[in-house]
PDB file of C-alpha atoms in Angstrom:
ATOM      1  CA  MET A   1      -7.083  59.410 -40.622  1.00  0.00           C
ATOM      2  CA  ILE A   2      -6.842  62.222 -38.629  1.00  0.00           C
ATOM      3  CA  VAL A   3      -3.559  62.178 -35.075  1.00  0.00           C
ATOM      4  CA  VAL A   4      -3.576  65.067 -32.897  1.00  0.00           C
ATOM      5  CA  SER A   5      -0.867  65.814 -30.654  1.00  0.00           C
ATOM      6  CA  THR A   6       0.023  68.423 -27.992  1.00  0.00           C
ATOM      7  CA  ASN A   7       4.459  68.149 -26.806  1.00  0.00           C
ATOM      8  CA  ARG A   8       4.537  70.984 -23.790  1.00  0.00           C
ATOM      9  CA  SER A   9       4.107  68.570 -21.186  1.00  0.00           C
ATOM     10  CA  ALA A  10       6.995  65.606 -20.378  1.00  0.00           C
ATOM     11  CA  THR A  11       3.723  63.927 -20.119  1.00  0.00           C
ATOM     12  CA  GLU A  12       2.201  65.178 -23.582  1.00  0.00           C
ATOM     13  CA  LYS A  13       6.442  64.090 -24.946  1.00  0.00           C
ATOM     14  CA  ALA A  14       6.061  60.870 -24.032  1.00  0.00           C
ATOM     15  CA  LEU A  15       2.624  61.343 -25.190  1.00  0.00           C
ATOM     16  CA  HIS A  16       3.672  62.991 -28.916  1.00  0.00           C
ATOM     17  CA  ARG A  17       6.737  59.328 -29.500  1.00  0.00           C
ATOM     18  CA  TYR A  18       3.646  57.377 -29.242  1.00  0.00           C
ATOM     19  CA  ALA A  19       1.470  59.700 -31.867  1.00  0.00           C
ATOM     20  CA  SER A  20       4.542  59.828 -33.941  1.00  0.00           C
ATOM     21  CA  ARG A  21       4.954  55.710 -33.951  1.00  0.00           C
ATOM     22  CA  PHE A  22       1.636  55.763 -34.351  1.00  0.00           C
ATOM     23  CA  PHE A  23       1.811  57.784 -37.988  1.00  0.00           C
ATOM     24  CA  ALA A  24       4.922  56.362 -39.168  1.00  0.00           C
ATOM     25  CA  GLY A  25       3.062  53.158 -38.562  1.00  0.00           C
ATOM     26  CA  LEU A  26       0.205  54.125 -40.856  1.00  0.00           C
ATOM     27  CA  PRO A  27      -0.446  53.586 -44.872  1.00  0.00           C
ATOM     28  CA  ARG A  28       1.208  56.566 -47.194  1.00  0.00           C
ATOM     29  CA  ASN A  29      -1.717  57.014 -49.569  1.00  0.00           C
ATOM     30  CA  GLY A  30      -1.795  60.926 -48.144  1.00  0.00           C
ATOM     31  CA  SER A  31      -4.551  59.869 -46.759  1.00  0.00           C
ATOM     32  CA  SER A  32      -3.993  60.333 -43.138  1.00  0.00           C
ATOM     33  CA  LEU A  33      -1.968  63.167 -41.203  1.00  0.00           C
ATOM     34  CA  HIS A  34      -0.194  64.061 -37.879  1.00  0.00           C
ATOM     35  CA  LEU A  35      -1.338  67.285 -36.857  1.00  0.00           C
ATOM     36  CA  LYS A  36       1.315  68.071 -34.062  1.00  0.00           C
ATOM     37  CA  SER A  37       2.881  71.189 -32.394  1.00  0.00           C
ATOM     38  CA  PRO A  38       2.772  73.818 -32.242  1.00  0.00           C
ATOM     39  CA  ARG A  39      -0.239  73.474 -34.811  1.00  0.00           C
ATOM     40  CA  SER A  40      -2.083  71.300 -32.948  1.00  0.00           C
ATOM     41  CA  VAL A  41      -4.987  73.830 -32.225  1.00  0.00           C
ATOM     42  CA  SER A  42      -8.475  74.576 -31.954  1.00  0.00           C
ATOM     43  CA  LYS A  43      -8.840  76.891 -35.306  1.00  0.00           C
ATOM     44  CA  ASN A  44      -6.802  73.505 -36.581  1.00  0.00           C
ATOM     45  CA  PHE A  45      -7.772  71.026 -35.646  1.00  0.00           C
ATOM     46  CA  ILE A  46     -11.291  72.545 -36.601  1.00  0.00           C
ATOM     47  CA  LEU A  47     -10.264  72.525 -39.655  1.00  0.00           C
ATOM     48  CA  GLU A  48      -9.258  69.211 -40.560  1.00  0.00           C
ATOM     49  CA  LEU A  49     -12.173  68.530 -38.667  1.00  0.00           C
ATOM     50  CA  ARG A  50     -14.158  70.132 -41.569  1.00  0.00           C
ATOM     51  CA  SER A  51     -12.067  69.117 -44.359  1.00  0.00           C
ATOM     52  CA  ARG A  52     -12.133  64.953 -43.627  1.00  0.00           C
ATOM     53  CA  THR A  53     -15.412  64.500 -42.644  1.00  0.00           C
ATOM     54  CA  GLY A  54     -16.017  60.835 -41.226  1.00  0.00           C
ATOM     55  CA  VAL A  55     -12.437  59.159 -40.564  1.00  0.00           C
ATOM     56  CA  PRO A  56     -10.795  57.539 -37.241  1.00  0.00           C
ATOM     57  CA  VAL A  57      -9.404  60.917 -35.653  1.00  0.00           C
ATOM     58  CA  PHE A  58      -6.779  60.090 -33.585  1.00  0.00           C
ATOM     59  CA  PHE A  59      -6.174  61.713 -30.090  1.00  0.00           C
ATOM     60  CA  PHE A  60      -2.769  61.712 -28.034  1.00  0.00           C
ATOM     61  CA  GLY A  61      -2.559  64.751 -25.301  1.00  0.00           C
ATOM     62  CA  HIS A  62      -4.755  66.749 -22.482  1.00  0.00           C
ATOM     63  CA  GLY A  63      -8.406  65.329 -21.660  1.00  0.00           C
ATOM     64  CA  LEU A  64     -10.299  68.323 -20.610  1.00  0.00           C
ATOM     65  CA  ASN A  65     -11.219  68.281 -16.316  1.00  0.00           C
ATOM     66  CA  PRO A  66     -14.511  67.175 -15.438  1.00  0.00           C
ATOM     67  CA  PRO A  67     -17.696  68.723 -15.866  1.00  0.00           C
ATOM     68  CA  ALA A  68     -15.038  69.711 -19.113  1.00  0.00           C
ATOM     69  CA  ILE A  69     -15.358  67.648 -22.099  1.00  0.00           C
ATOM     70  CA  GLY A  70     -12.520  66.972 -24.792  1.00  0.00           C
ATOM     71  CA  PHE A  71      -9.074  68.067 -25.449  1.00  0.00           C
ATOM     72  CA  LEU A  72      -6.866  70.470 -24.536  1.00  0.00           C
ATOM     73  CA  GLY A  73      -3.946  72.091 -26.882  1.00  0.00           C
ATOM     74  CA  ASP A  74      -1.057  72.636 -28.428  1.00  0.00           C
ATOM     75  CA  ASP A  75      -1.415  76.110 -26.834  1.00  0.00           C
ATOM     76  CA  GLY A  76      -2.608  75.143 -23.030  1.00  0.00           C
ATOM     77  CA  LYS A  77      -6.608  75.944 -24.812  1.00  0.00           C
ATOM     78  CA  PRO A  78      -9.273  73.569 -25.222  1.00  0.00           C
ATOM     79  CA  ALA A  79      -8.311  72.061 -28.879  1.00  0.00           C
ATOM     80  CA  LEU A  80     -11.723  70.531 -28.772  1.00  0.00           C
ATOM     81  CA  ASP A  81     -14.746  70.168 -26.198  1.00  0.00           C
ATOM     82  CA  ALA A  82     -18.149  70.596 -25.748  1.00  0.00           C
ATOM     83  CA  LYS A  83     -19.514  73.188 -27.941  1.00  0.00           C
ATOM     84  CA  ASN A  84     -18.631  70.941 -31.555  1.00  0.00           C
ATOM     85  CA  MET A  85     -18.614  67.464 -30.282  1.00  0.00           C
ATOM     86  CA  ALA A  86     -20.820  67.913 -33.531  1.00  0.00           C
ATOM     87  CA  LEU A  87     -18.027  67.105 -35.682  1.00  0.00           C
ATOM     88  CA  LEU A  88     -16.969  64.214 -34.598  1.00  0.00           C
ATOM     89  CA  THR A  89     -20.122  62.923 -36.116  1.00  0.00           C
ATOM     90  CA  ARG A  90     -19.288  59.439 -38.033  1.00  0.00           C
ATOM     91  CA  ARG A  91     -16.459  59.449 -36.731  1.00  0.00           C
ATOM     92  CA  LYS A  92     -14.452  56.652 -34.525  1.00  0.00           C
ATOM     93  CA  VAL A  93     -12.246  58.981 -32.120  1.00  0.00           C
ATOM     94  CA  ALA A  94      -9.013  57.052 -29.944  1.00  0.00           C
ATOM     95  CA  ALA A  95      -8.711  58.765 -27.353  1.00  0.00           C
ATOM     96  CA  THR A  96      -4.921  58.901 -25.786  1.00  0.00           C
ATOM     97  CA  CYS A  97      -6.067  60.838 -23.092  1.00  0.00           C
ATOM     98  CA  CYS A  98      -7.642  61.482 -18.968  1.00  0.00           C
ATOM     99  CA  HIS A  99     -11.200  61.414 -19.215  1.00  0.00           C
ATOM    100  CA  GLY A 100     -12.253  59.576 -22.292  1.00  0.00           C
ATOM    101  CA  ASP A 101     -15.450  58.787 -20.496  1.00  0.00           C
ATOM    102  CA  ARG A 102     -15.906  61.976 -20.610  1.00  0.00           C
ATOM    103  CA  VAL A 103     -15.922  62.946 -24.612  1.00  0.00           C
ATOM    104  CA  GLY A 104     -18.110  59.044 -23.842  1.00  0.00           C
ATOM    105  CA  SER A 105     -20.542  60.339 -22.396  1.00  0.00           C
ATOM    106  CA  VAL A 106     -21.851  62.879 -24.999  1.00  0.00           C
ATOM    107  CA  ALA A 107     -20.685  59.988 -28.446  1.00  0.00           C
ATOM    108  CA  ARG A 108     -24.323  58.322 -28.309  1.00  0.00           C
ATOM    109  CA  ARG A 109     -26.123  61.587 -29.000  1.00  0.00           C
ATOM    110  CA  ASN A 110     -23.820  63.653 -31.844  1.00  0.00           C
ATOM    111  CA  ARG A 111     -23.559  59.825 -33.429  1.00  0.00           C
ATOM    112  CA  PHE A 112     -19.206  59.283 -32.244  1.00  0.00           C
ATOM    113  CA  SER A 113     -17.897  56.339 -30.565  1.00  0.00           C
ATOM    114  CA  VAL A 114     -15.115  56.623 -28.272  1.00  0.00           C
ATOM    115  CA  PHE A 115     -12.389  53.960 -27.497  1.00  0.00           C
ATOM    116  CA  GLY A 116     -10.203  55.654 -24.148  1.00  0.00           C
ATOM    117  CA  TYR A 117      -9.795  55.511 -20.230  1.00  0.00           C
ATOM    118  CA  LYS A 118     -12.084  56.345 -18.361  1.00  0.00           C
ATOM    119  CA  GLY A 119     -10.898  59.035 -15.419  1.00  0.00           C
ATOM    120  CA  LEU A 120      -7.192  59.276 -15.423  1.00  0.00           C
ATOM    121  CA  TYR A 121      -4.661  58.083 -17.494  1.00  0.00           C
ATOM    122  CA  TRP A 122      -1.407  57.189 -15.885  1.00  0.00           C
ATOM    123  CA  VAL A 123       1.813  57.511 -18.113  1.00  0.00           C
ATOM    124  CA  PRO A 124       5.376  57.523 -16.252  1.00  0.00           C
ATOM    125  CA  LYS A 125       7.617  59.871 -16.485  1.00  0.00           C
ATOM    126  CA  SER A 126      11.108  57.269 -15.996  1.00  0.00           C
ATOM    127  CA  SER A 127      12.508  56.804 -20.281  1.00  0.00           C
ATOM    128  CA  ARG A 128      12.030  52.972 -19.852  1.00  0.00           C
ATOM    129  CA  HIS A 129       8.722  53.015 -18.579  1.00  0.00           C
ATOM    130  CA  VAL A 130       8.150  55.151 -21.542  1.00  0.00           C
ATOM    131  CA  THR A 131       9.826  52.788 -23.623  1.00  0.00           C
ATOM    132  CA  ASP A 132       8.253  49.650 -21.868  1.00  0.00           C
ATOM    133  CA  CYS A 133       4.129  51.474 -22.595  1.00  0.00           C
ATOM    134  CA  GLU A 134       4.586  52.011 -26.261  1.00  0.00           C
ATOM    135  CA  ALA A 135       3.120  48.789 -27.067  1.00  0.00           C
ATOM    136  CA  ALA A 136       0.078  49.143 -24.684  1.00  0.00           C
ATOM    137  CA  ALA A 137       0.265  52.800 -25.581  1.00  0.00           C
ATOM    138  CA  LEU A 138      -0.631  52.141 -29.321  1.00  0.00           C
ATOM    139  CA  ALA A 139      -2.833  48.345 -28.748  1.00  0.00           C
ATOM    140  CA  GLY A 140      -6.058  49.868 -29.208  1.00  0.00           C
ATOM    141  CA  PRO A 141      -4.921  53.103 -31.699  1.00  0.00           C
ATOM    142  CA  SER A 142      -4.166  49.973 -33.634  1.00  0.00           C
ATOM    143  CA  ILE A 143      -7.401  48.369 -33.781  1.00  0.00           C
ATOM    144  CA  ILE A 144      -9.686  51.558 -34.518  1.00  0.00           C
ATOM    145  CA  ALA A 145      -6.608  52.651 -37.541  1.00  0.00           C
ATOM    146  CA  GLN A 146      -7.021  49.040 -38.950  1.00  0.00           C
ATOM    147  CA  GLY A 147     -10.545  49.288 -39.288  1.00  0.00           C
ATOM    148  CA  GLY A 148     -11.886  47.735 -35.932  1.00  0.00           C
ATOM    149  CA  SER A 149     -14.731  49.098 -33.319  1.00  0.00           C
ATOM    150  CA  PRO A 150     -13.495  51.144 -30.056  1.00  0.00           C
ATOM    151  CA  ALA A 151     -15.162  47.799 -28.179  1.00  0.00           C
ATOM    152  CA  GLN A 152     -12.571  46.025 -29.892  1.00  0.00           C
ATOM    153  CA  ALA A 153      -9.358  48.853 -29.417  1.00  0.00           C
ATOM    154  CA  ALA A 154     -10.681  48.597 -25.419  1.00  0.00           C
ATOM    155  CA  LEU A 155      -9.904  44.512 -25.205  1.00  0.00           C
ATOM    156  CA  ALA A 156      -6.379  45.308 -27.297  1.00  0.00           C
ATOM    157  CA  ALA A 157      -5.047  48.059 -25.354  1.00  0.00           C
ATOM    158  CA  GLU A 158      -6.674  46.741 -22.106  1.00  0.00           C
ATOM    159  CA  ARG A 159      -4.772  43.604 -22.355  1.00  0.00           C
ATOM    160  CA  GLU A 160      -1.047  44.905 -24.024  1.00  0.00           C
ATOM    161  CA  TYR A 161      -1.965  46.714 -20.726  1.00  0.00           C
ATOM    162  CA  ARG A 162      -2.822  43.649 -18.511  1.00  0.00           C
ATOM    163  CA  ARG A 163       0.509  41.884 -20.056  1.00  0.00           C
ATOM    164  CA  LEU A 164       2.046  44.791 -19.769  1.00  0.00           C
ATOM    165  CA  ALA A 165       1.914  44.790 -15.430  1.00  0.00           C
ATOM    166  CA  GLN A 166       2.291  41.551 -15.431  1.00  0.00           C
ATOM    167  CA  LEU A 167       6.023  41.035 -16.872  1.00  0.00           C
ATOM    168  CA  LEU A 168       6.739  44.687 -15.469  1.00  0.00           C
ATOM    169  CA  TYR A 169       6.025  42.667 -12.014  1.00  0.00           C
ATOM    170  CA  SER A 170       7.831  39.696 -12.617  1.00  0.00           C
ATOM    171  CA  ARG A 171      10.788  42.079 -14.310  1.00  0.00           C
ATOM    172  CA  ASN A 172      10.761  43.506 -11.134  1.00  0.00           C
ATOM    173  CA  ARG A 173      13.790  46.701 -11.475  1.00  0.00           C
ATOM    174  CA  VAL A 174      13.908  50.298  -9.719  1.00  0.00           C
ATOM    175  CA  GLY A 175      10.399  51.069  -9.798  1.00  0.00           C
ATOM    176  CA  ASP A 176       9.029  48.078 -11.881  1.00  0.00           C
ATOM    177  CA  ARG A 177       6.388  46.940  -9.469  1.00  0.00           C
ATOM    178  CA  ALA A 178       4.942  50.481  -8.402  1.00  0.00           C
ATOM    179  CA  PHE A 179       5.030  51.518 -12.286  1.00  0.00           C
ATOM    180  CA  ALA A 180       3.210  47.957 -13.090  1.00  0.00           C
ATOM    181  CA  SER A 181      -0.361  49.619 -10.319  1.00  0.00           C
ATOM    182  CA  PHE A 182      -0.818  52.026 -12.713  1.00  0.00           C
ATOM    183  CA  VAL A 183      -0.149  50.196 -15.251  1.00  0.00           C
ATOM    184  CA  ALA A 184      -2.463  47.685 -14.312  1.00  0.00           C
ATOM    185  CA  ILE A 185      -4.345  50.314 -13.094  1.00  0.00           C
ATOM    186  CA  ASN A 186      -4.827  51.993 -16.885  1.00  0.00           C
ATOM    187  CA  ALA A 187      -6.114  48.320 -18.356  1.00  0.00           C
ATOM    188  CA  THR A 188      -8.637  48.143 -15.955  1.00  0.00           C
ATOM    189  CA  THR A 189     -10.375  51.474 -16.811  1.00  0.00           C
ATOM    190  CA  ALA A 190      -9.260  51.235 -21.017  1.00  0.00           C
ATOM    191  CA  GLY A 191     -13.174  50.895 -21.964  1.00  0.00           C
ATOM    192  CA  ALA A 192     -15.569  52.470 -25.554  1.00  0.00           C
ATOM    193  CA  TRP A 193     -18.263  54.240 -25.669  1.00  0.00           C
TER     194      TRP A 193
ATOM    195  CA  MET B   1       1.152  25.547  -4.065  1.00  0.00           C
ATOM    196  CA  PRO B   2       2.199  28.869  -1.231  1.00  0.00           C
ATOM    197  CA  LYS B   3      -0.433  31.630  -0.219  1.00  0.00           C
ATOM    198  CA  ILE B   4      -1.078  34.504  -0.106  1.00  0.00           C
ATOM    199  CA  ASN B   5      -2.322  36.395   2.703  1.00  0.00           C
ATOM    200  CA  VAL B   6      -5.037  38.678   1.937  1.00  0.00           C
ATOM    201  CA  ASP B   7      -4.512  40.895   5.289  1.00  0.00           C
ATOM    202  CA  ASN B   8      -1.287  41.602   5.342  1.00  0.00           C
ATOM    203  CA  ILE B   9      -1.584  42.540   1.363  1.00  0.00           C
ATOM    204  CA  HIS B  10      -1.211  45.840   2.444  1.00  0.00           C
ATOM    205  CA  ALA B  11       1.411  46.368   4.921  1.00  0.00           C
ATOM    206  CA  ASN B  12       3.468  44.420   2.368  1.00  0.00           C
ATOM    207  CA  PHE B  13       2.622  46.442  -0.756  1.00  0.00           C
ATOM    208  CA  VAL B  14       3.949  49.544   1.786  1.00  0.00           C
ATOM    209  CA  ARG B  15       7.359  47.312   2.805  1.00  0.00           C
ATOM    210  CA  GLN B  16       8.197  46.944  -0.752  1.00  0.00           C
ATOM    211  CA  LEU B  17       7.529  51.280  -1.664  1.00  0.00           C
ATOM    212  CA  GLU B  18       9.367  51.615   1.139  1.00  0.00           C
ATOM    213  CA  SER B  19      11.870  50.441   0.873  1.00  0.00           C
ATOM    214  CA  TRP B  20      11.577  50.808  -2.979  1.00  0.00           C
ATOM    215  CA  VAL B  21      11.571  55.411  -1.646  1.00  0.00           C
ATOM    216  CA  ASP B  22      14.526  54.773   1.079  1.00  0.00           C
ATOM    217  CA  GLY B  23      16.530  52.872  -1.767  1.00  0.00           C
ATOM    218  CA  LEU B  24      16.190  55.719  -4.512  1.00  0.00           C
ATOM    219  CA  PRO B  25      18.647  59.008  -4.022  1.00  0.00           C
ATOM    220  CA  GLU B  26      17.429  61.810  -2.897  1.00  0.00           C
ATOM    221  CA  HIS B  27      16.865  63.797  -5.582  1.00  0.00           C
ATOM    222  CA  ALA B  28      14.649  61.080  -6.966  1.00  0.00           C
ATOM    223  CA  LYS B  29      12.455  60.402  -3.992  1.00  0.00           C
ATOM    224  CA  ASP B  30      10.392  63.536  -4.915  1.00  0.00           C
ATOM    225  CA  ALA B  31      10.127  63.291  -9.141  1.00  0.00           C
ATOM    226  CA  PRO B  32       7.777  63.100 -10.878  1.00  0.00           C
ATOM    227  CA  PHE B  33       6.270  59.627 -11.652  1.00  0.00           C
ATOM    228  CA  VAL B  34       3.971  59.443 -13.309  1.00  0.00           C
ATOM    229  CA  THR B  35       1.702  61.633 -14.212  1.00  0.00           C
ATOM    230  CA  ALA B  36      -1.328  62.307 -15.318  1.00  0.00           C
ATOM    231  CA  ALA B  37      -2.663  62.971 -18.428  1.00  0.00           C
ATOM    232  CA  ALA B  38      -5.041  65.691 -17.122  1.00  0.00           C
ATOM    233  CA  LYS B  39      -4.934  69.430 -17.729  1.00  0.00           C
ATOM    234  CA  GLY B  40      -2.932  70.081 -15.254  1.00  0.00           C
ATOM    235  CA  GLY B  41      -0.769  66.901 -15.304  1.00  0.00           C
ATOM    236  CA  LYS B  42      -1.539  65.283 -12.568  1.00  0.00           C
ATOM    237  CA  GLU B  43       1.681  64.026 -11.003  1.00  0.00           C
ATOM    238  CA  LEU B  44       2.853  61.865  -8.618  1.00  0.00           C
ATOM    239  CA  SER B  45       6.661  61.288  -7.112  1.00  0.00           C
ATOM    240  CA  PRO B  46       7.801  58.025  -5.333  1.00  0.00           C
ATOM    241  CA  SER B  47       7.467  59.988  -1.299  1.00  0.00           C
ATOM    242  CA  GLN B  48       4.327  60.644  -3.492  1.00  0.00           C
ATOM    243  CA  VAL B  49       2.794  57.193  -4.315  1.00  0.00           C
ATOM    244  CA  LEU B  50       4.130  55.902  -1.088  1.00  0.00           C
ATOM    245  CA  VAL B  51       1.614  58.701   1.193  1.00  0.00           C
ATOM    246  CA  HIS B  52      -1.094  57.438  -1.183  1.00  0.00           C
ATOM    247  CA  VAL B  53      -0.577  53.732  -0.284  1.00  0.00           C
ATOM    248  CA  ARG B  54      -0.186  54.054   3.045  1.00  0.00           C
ATOM    249  CA  LYS B  55      -3.460  55.919   3.757  1.00  0.00           C
ATOM    250  CA  LEU B  56      -5.442  54.108   1.770  1.00  0.00           C
ATOM    251  CA  THR B  57      -6.551  57.101  -0.277  1.00  0.00           C
ATOM    252  CA  PRO B  58      -8.497  56.200  -2.626  1.00  0.00           C
ATOM    253  CA  LEU B  59      -6.127  56.183  -5.640  1.00  0.00           C
ATOM    254  CA  GLY B  60      -3.788  53.903  -2.759  1.00  0.00           C
ATOM    255  CA  VAL B  61      -7.043  51.880  -2.685  1.00  0.00           C
ATOM    256  CA  GLN B  62      -6.652  51.019  -6.205  1.00  0.00           C
ATOM    257  CA  LEU B  63      -2.989  50.401  -6.882  1.00  0.00           C
ATOM    258  CA  THR B  64      -3.245  48.309  -3.042  1.00  0.00           C
ATOM    259  CA  GLU B  65      -5.486  46.452  -5.701  1.00  0.00           C
ATOM    260  CA  GLN B  66      -3.685  45.634  -8.627  1.00  0.00           C
ATOM    261  CA  ALA B  67      -0.667  44.498  -6.503  1.00  0.00           C
ATOM    262  CA  ALA B  68      -2.518  42.062  -4.593  1.00  0.00           C
ATOM    263  CA  ALA B  69      -4.009  41.368  -8.298  1.00  0.00           C
ATOM    264  CA  LEU B  70      -1.088  41.371  -9.436  1.00  0.00           C
ATOM    265  CA  ALA B  71       1.059  39.098  -6.590  1.00  0.00           C
ATOM    266  CA  MET B  72      -1.671  36.516  -6.842  1.00  0.00           C
ATOM    267  CA  SER B  73      -1.483  36.033 -11.075  1.00  0.00           C
ATOM    268  CA  ASP B  74       2.733  35.995 -10.564  1.00  0.00           C
ATOM    269  CA  THR B  75       2.851  33.282  -7.855  1.00  0.00           C
ATOM    270  CA  PHE B  76      -0.735  31.340  -9.740  1.00  0.00           C
ATOM    271  CA  ARG B  77       2.083  30.894 -12.938  1.00  0.00           C
ATOM    272  CA  GLU B  78       5.412  29.992 -10.346  1.00  0.00           C
ATOM    273  CA  ALA B  79       3.459  27.697  -8.620  1.00  0.00           C
ATOM    274  CA  LEU B  80       2.317  26.029 -12.717  1.00  0.00           C
ATOM    275  CA  PRO B  81       3.781  22.710 -12.750  1.00  0.00           C
ATOM    276  CA  GLY B  82       5.991  23.489 -15.384  1.00  0.00           C
ATOM    277  CA  ALA B  83       7.655  27.011 -14.195  1.00  0.00           C
ATOM    278  CA  ALA B  84      10.990  28.000 -13.955  1.00  0.00           C
ATOM    279  CA  THR B  85      10.958  26.058 -10.277  1.00  0.00           C
ATOM    280  CA  LYS B  86      11.471  22.955 -12.210  1.00  0.00           C
ATOM    281  CA  PRO B  87      14.300  21.818 -13.778  1.00  0.00           C
ATOM    282  CA  PRO B  88      15.236  22.051 -17.445  1.00  0.00           C
ATOM    283  CA  VAL B  89      14.748  18.935 -18.577  1.00  0.00           C
ATOM    284  CA  LYS B  90      17.738  17.404 -21.408  1.00  0.00           C
ATOM    285  CA  PRO B  91      17.466  15.853 -24.223  1.00  0.00           C
ATOM    286  CA  ALA B  92      17.482  11.382 -23.583  1.00  0.00           C
ATOM    287  CA  ARG B  93      20.927  10.639 -24.640  1.00  0.00           C
ATOM    288  CA  ARG B  94      20.911   8.406 -28.778  1.00  0.00           C
ATOM    289  CA  SER B  95      22.720   5.441 -28.667  1.00  0.00           C
ATOM    290  CA  ARG B  96      25.816   4.897 -29.810  1.00  0.00           C
ATOM    291  CA  LYS B  97      23.847   2.508 -32.721  1.00  0.00           C
ATOM    292  CA  SER B  98      21.344   4.289 -33.709  1.00  0.00           C
ATOM    293  CA  ALA B  99      23.164   8.293 -33.644  1.00  0.00           C
ATOM    294  CA  THR B 100      25.268   6.157 -36.489  1.00  0.00           C
ATOM    295  CA  LYS B 101      22.767   4.175 -37.809  1.00  0.00           C
ATOM    296  CA  PRO B 102      19.890   6.252 -39.548  1.00  0.00           C
ATOM    297  CA  ARG B 103      16.241   5.200 -37.690  1.00  0.00           C
ATOM    298  CA  ARG B 104      13.402   3.645 -40.623  1.00  0.00           C
ATOM    299  CA  ARG B 105      10.483   5.539 -40.043  1.00  0.00           C
ATOM    300  CA  GLY B 106       7.264   4.927 -41.442  1.00  0.00           C
ATOM    301  CA  PRO B 107       5.626   6.570 -44.635  1.00  0.00           C
ATOM    302  CA  GLN B 108       3.490   8.730 -41.871  1.00  0.00           C
ATOM    303  CA  ASN B 109       6.783   9.644 -39.415  1.00  0.00           C
ATOM    304  CA  ARG B 110       8.576  11.206 -42.986  1.00  0.00           C
ATOM    305  CA  GLY B 111       8.498  15.311 -42.460  1.00  0.00           C
ATOM    306  CA  GLY B 112       5.831  16.781 -41.153  1.00  0.00           C
ATOM    307  CA  THR B 113       2.861  15.879 -44.060  1.00  0.00           C
ATOM    308  CA  VAL B 114       0.373  12.974 -44.570  1.00  0.00           C
ATOM    309  CA  THR B 115      -0.794  11.514 -47.270  1.00  0.00           C
ATOM    310  CA  VAL B 116      -3.857  10.926 -47.578  1.00  0.00           C
TER     311      VAL B 116
END
């Protein structure tokens, strides 16, 4: 499995934390790799995709803004974009970033499948909420890591974000109710392509 | 079961957010609260979240819809029989006689498994 995370902005730092936890939970059999800052740039990503064909890819970071398609690297340049989507052929992709649906729009043509989020994917800033969101952020990728389909991953992510939104709403500490609505949006945008 | 006035849901959510923002220290009102994981990373402070909801921008509508759904599900859960509003049931006290004398149980009652 290939896990990729970037670590520049505060948002990326939160997602990098999730990626590190996720990678730590993968079986230690030498078949998985965590490509992280500062190595998570296009050249290295492409190299790993070429040398590890068919294995699932887990991306944690920023998605490219439409009309572009793909993922942003640690150097602020596209790490993977429309020109090299064919490198994802015969893989399951878990896109923990914005605009996963854009990557999904070219999935069938390039014979891969994607779990991700339609449009914007909201990430908290406060460390308390970053911790609260970890299980929900990793619910989808964990299903893919266990051999599940992107559709199953999307259902798991939706369920976990929905559960978290209700928990935050009931807990009602400072900022919880406002943040619960963003969490609930993530539940509604989780999808598979 | 308590009823939710759908007409007031937006006004209620705005009031909730106003009271949250008013209660924050000055520096936190305009500090980033959430960000989107997209290139350029759209950041929103508590004050900006309030503006989106107040003006019912597309994001404000989405947030209000989700807040309404959460409020309804929370109200529904609280109204369910056996929810937190009901006092916990005390276990029945056994009489002194039955407390000292072991109860006789039939073969089906002895433990968690039954053999046939």
